[in-house]
Coordinates of C-alpha atoms in Angstrom, one line a residue:
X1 CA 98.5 51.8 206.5
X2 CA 100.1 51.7 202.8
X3 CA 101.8 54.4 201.9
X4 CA 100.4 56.3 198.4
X5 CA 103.2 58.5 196.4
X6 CA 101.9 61.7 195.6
X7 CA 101.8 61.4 191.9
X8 CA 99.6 58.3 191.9
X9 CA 97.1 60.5 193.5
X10 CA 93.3 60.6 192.1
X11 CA 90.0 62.3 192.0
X12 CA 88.9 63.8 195.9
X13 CA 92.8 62.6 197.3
X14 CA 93.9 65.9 195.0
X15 CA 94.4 69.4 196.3
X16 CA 94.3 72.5 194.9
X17 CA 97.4 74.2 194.0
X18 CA 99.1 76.0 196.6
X19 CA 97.5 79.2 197.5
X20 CA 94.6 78.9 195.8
X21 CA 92.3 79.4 198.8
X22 CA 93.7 83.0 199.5
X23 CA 93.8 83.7 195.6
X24 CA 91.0 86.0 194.1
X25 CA 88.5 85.4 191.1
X26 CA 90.0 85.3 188.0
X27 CA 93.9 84.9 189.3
X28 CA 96.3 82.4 187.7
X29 CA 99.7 80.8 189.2
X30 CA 102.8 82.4 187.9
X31 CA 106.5 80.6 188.6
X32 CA 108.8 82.7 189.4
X33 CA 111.1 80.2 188.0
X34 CA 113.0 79.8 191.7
X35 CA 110.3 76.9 193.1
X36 CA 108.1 79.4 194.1
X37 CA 105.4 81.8 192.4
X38 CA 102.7 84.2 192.9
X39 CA 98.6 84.3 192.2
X40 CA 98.3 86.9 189.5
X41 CA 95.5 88.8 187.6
X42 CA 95.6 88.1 184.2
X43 CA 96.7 90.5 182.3
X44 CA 94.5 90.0 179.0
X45 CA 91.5 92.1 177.9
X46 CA 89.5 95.0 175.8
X47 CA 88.4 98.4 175.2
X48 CA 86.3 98.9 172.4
X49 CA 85.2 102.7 172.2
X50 CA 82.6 104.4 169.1
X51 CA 83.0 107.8 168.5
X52 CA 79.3 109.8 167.8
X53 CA 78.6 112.2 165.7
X54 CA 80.4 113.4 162.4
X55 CA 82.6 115.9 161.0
X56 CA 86.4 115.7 162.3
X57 CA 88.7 117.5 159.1
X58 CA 91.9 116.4 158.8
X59 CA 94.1 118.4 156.7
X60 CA 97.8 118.9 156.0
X61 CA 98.6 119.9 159.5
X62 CA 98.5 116.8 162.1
X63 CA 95.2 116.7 163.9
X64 CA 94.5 114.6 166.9
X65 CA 91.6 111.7 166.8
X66 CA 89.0 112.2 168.7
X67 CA 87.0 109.0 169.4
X68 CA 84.4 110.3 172.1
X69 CA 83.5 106.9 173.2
X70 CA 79.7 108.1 172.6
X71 CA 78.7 105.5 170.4
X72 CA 76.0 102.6 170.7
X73 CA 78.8 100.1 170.2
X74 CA 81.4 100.8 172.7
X75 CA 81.9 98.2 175.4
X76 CA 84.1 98.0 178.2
X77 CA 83.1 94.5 180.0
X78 CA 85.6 92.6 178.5
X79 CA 88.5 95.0 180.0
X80 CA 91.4 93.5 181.8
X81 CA 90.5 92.4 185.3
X82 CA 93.3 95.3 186.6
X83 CA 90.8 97.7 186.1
X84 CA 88.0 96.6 184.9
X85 CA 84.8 98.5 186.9
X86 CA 87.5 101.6 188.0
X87 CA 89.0 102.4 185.0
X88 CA 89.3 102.2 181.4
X89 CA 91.7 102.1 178.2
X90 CA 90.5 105.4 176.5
X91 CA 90.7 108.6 177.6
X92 CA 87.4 110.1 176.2
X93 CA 88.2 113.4 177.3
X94 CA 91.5 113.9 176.1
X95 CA 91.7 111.4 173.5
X96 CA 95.0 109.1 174.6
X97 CA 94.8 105.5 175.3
X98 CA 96.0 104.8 179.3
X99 CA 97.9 102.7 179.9
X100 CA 97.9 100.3 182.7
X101 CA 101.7 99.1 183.7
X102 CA 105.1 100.0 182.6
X103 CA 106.1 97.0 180.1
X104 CA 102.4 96.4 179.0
X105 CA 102.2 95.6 175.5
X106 CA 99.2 96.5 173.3
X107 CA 97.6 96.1 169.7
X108 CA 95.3 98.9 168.7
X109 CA 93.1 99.1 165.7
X110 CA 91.6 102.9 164.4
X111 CA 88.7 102.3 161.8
X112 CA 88.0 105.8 160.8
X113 CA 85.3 106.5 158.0
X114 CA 85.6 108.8 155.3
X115 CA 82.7 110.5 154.1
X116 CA 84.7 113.1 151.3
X117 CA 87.4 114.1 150.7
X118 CA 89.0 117.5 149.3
X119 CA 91.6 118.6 146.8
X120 CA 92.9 115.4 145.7
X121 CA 94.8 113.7 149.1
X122 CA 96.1 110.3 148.2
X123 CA 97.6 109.2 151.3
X124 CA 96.8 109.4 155.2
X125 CA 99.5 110.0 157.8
X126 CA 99.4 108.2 161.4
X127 CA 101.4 109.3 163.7
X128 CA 101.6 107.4 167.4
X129 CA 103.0 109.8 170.2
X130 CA 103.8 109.7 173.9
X131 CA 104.3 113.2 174.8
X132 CA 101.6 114.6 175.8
X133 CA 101.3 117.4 174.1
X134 CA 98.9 119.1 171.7
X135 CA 100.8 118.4 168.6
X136 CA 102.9 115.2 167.3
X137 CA 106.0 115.6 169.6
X138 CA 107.4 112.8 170.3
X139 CA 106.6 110.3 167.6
X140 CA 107.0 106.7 168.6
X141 CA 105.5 105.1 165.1
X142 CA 104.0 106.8 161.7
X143 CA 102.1 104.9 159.0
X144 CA 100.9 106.3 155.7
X145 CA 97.8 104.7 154.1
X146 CA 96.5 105.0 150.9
X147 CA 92.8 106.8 150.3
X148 CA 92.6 107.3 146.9
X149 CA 89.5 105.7 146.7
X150 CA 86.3 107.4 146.2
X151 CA 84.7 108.1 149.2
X152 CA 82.9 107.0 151.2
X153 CA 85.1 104.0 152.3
X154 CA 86.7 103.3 155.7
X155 CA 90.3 103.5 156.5
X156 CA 91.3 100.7 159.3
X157 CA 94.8 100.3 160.5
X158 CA 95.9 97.9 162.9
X159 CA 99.5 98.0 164.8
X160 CA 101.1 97.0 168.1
X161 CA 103.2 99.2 170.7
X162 CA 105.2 98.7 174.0
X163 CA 104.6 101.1 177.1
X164 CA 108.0 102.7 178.4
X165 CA 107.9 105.4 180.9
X166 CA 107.3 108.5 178.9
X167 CA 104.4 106.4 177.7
X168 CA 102.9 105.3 181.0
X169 CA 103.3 109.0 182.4
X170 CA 101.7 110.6 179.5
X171 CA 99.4 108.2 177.4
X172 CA 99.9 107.6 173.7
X173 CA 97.8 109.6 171.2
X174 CA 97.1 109.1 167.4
X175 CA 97.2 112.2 165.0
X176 CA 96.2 111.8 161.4
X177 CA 97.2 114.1 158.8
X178 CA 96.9 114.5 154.8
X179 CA 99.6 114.8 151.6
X180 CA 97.2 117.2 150.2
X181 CA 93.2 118.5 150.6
X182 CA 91.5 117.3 153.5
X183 CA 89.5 114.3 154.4
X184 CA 86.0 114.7 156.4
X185 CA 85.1 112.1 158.8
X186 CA 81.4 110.5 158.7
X187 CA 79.7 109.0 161.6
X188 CA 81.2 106.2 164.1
X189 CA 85.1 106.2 164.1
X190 CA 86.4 103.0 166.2
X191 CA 89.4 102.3 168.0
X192 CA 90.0 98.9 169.3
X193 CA 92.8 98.6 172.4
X194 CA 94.0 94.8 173.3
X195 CA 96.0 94.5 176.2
X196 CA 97.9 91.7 175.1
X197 CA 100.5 91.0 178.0
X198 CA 101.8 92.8 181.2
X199 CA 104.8 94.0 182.5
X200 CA 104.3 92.6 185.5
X201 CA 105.0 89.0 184.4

């Protein structure tokens, strides 16, 4: 019988790669760079979460978003596979993004729409924390954004973030506060979470 090197190998003579049979749906092969690997969930997906209903005032003093994930548009199918069906990416309860894994990192886009505004603010204030608490406390990322437009116009800002520990333990929230005046929210604020890549790999 001739013998047949492996790499000259063709169509029904070729196997799967190795472990495939005991991997699960939606798995990839990842080298751990020592001849070996593991089968992996990929780590990829979205959260896409509508708030309902109008009227959140943000002032001078940092106020909290509150995106109640109540809207017609929010849509969870496209989560990553880690939790996808058990869990999601917004907390619409308390108002924090969850993260899954410690080293996760994410992008997040808030589209918040702003129906009128009062006394004159020119700018808008994010700030990104991780400590749980009911106020800005510890501030991981702040971003001011112009709204001296006439309203009504929406205000979208996109950024990325990394998940440490204090973030994993406590979730990351997004306050939003004013120069000057106030700003009133209309109907269907957004925010958009990307897992883009895991710890884990």
């Amino acid at each position: 019988m001739a013998t047949v090197q492996h790499n000259t190998l063709t169509t029904t003579n070729l196997h799967e790669p190795k472990g495939a049979g005991a991997a699960t749906a939606n798995q990839v092969y990842i080298s751990d760079g020592a001849g070996s690997g593991a089968w992996t969930t990929w780590p990829l997906g979205f959260g896409f979460y509508e708030q309902s209903g109008a009227g959140q005032v943000f002032n001078t003093t940092a106020s909290k978003v509150t995106i109640n994930g109540s809207g017609s548009q929010t849509n969870e199918t496209y989560l990553p596979q880690a939790i996808r069906g058990s869990a999601s990416l917004w907390d619409t309860t308390n108002y924090k993004l969850l993260p899954i894994g410690l080293g996760d990192g994410y992008l997040v886009r808030l589209t918040v729409p702003i129906a009128s505004k009062t006394g004159a603010p020119a700018l808008l204030t994010l700030e990104v924390d991780i400590s749980g608490a009911t106020s800005p406390t510890t501030i991981i990322s702040t971003r001011d954004t112009s709204i001296a437009n006439t309203a009504p116009f929406d205000v979208q800002i996109a950024f990325p973030l990394f998940v440490g520990a204090t973030a994993l333990a406590n979730g990351v929230q997004f306050f939003f506060s004013t120069d000057a005046g106030s700003v009133t929210l209309g109907d269907g604020a957004e925010i958009l979470i990307n897992r883009l890549s895991s710890g884990d790999i």
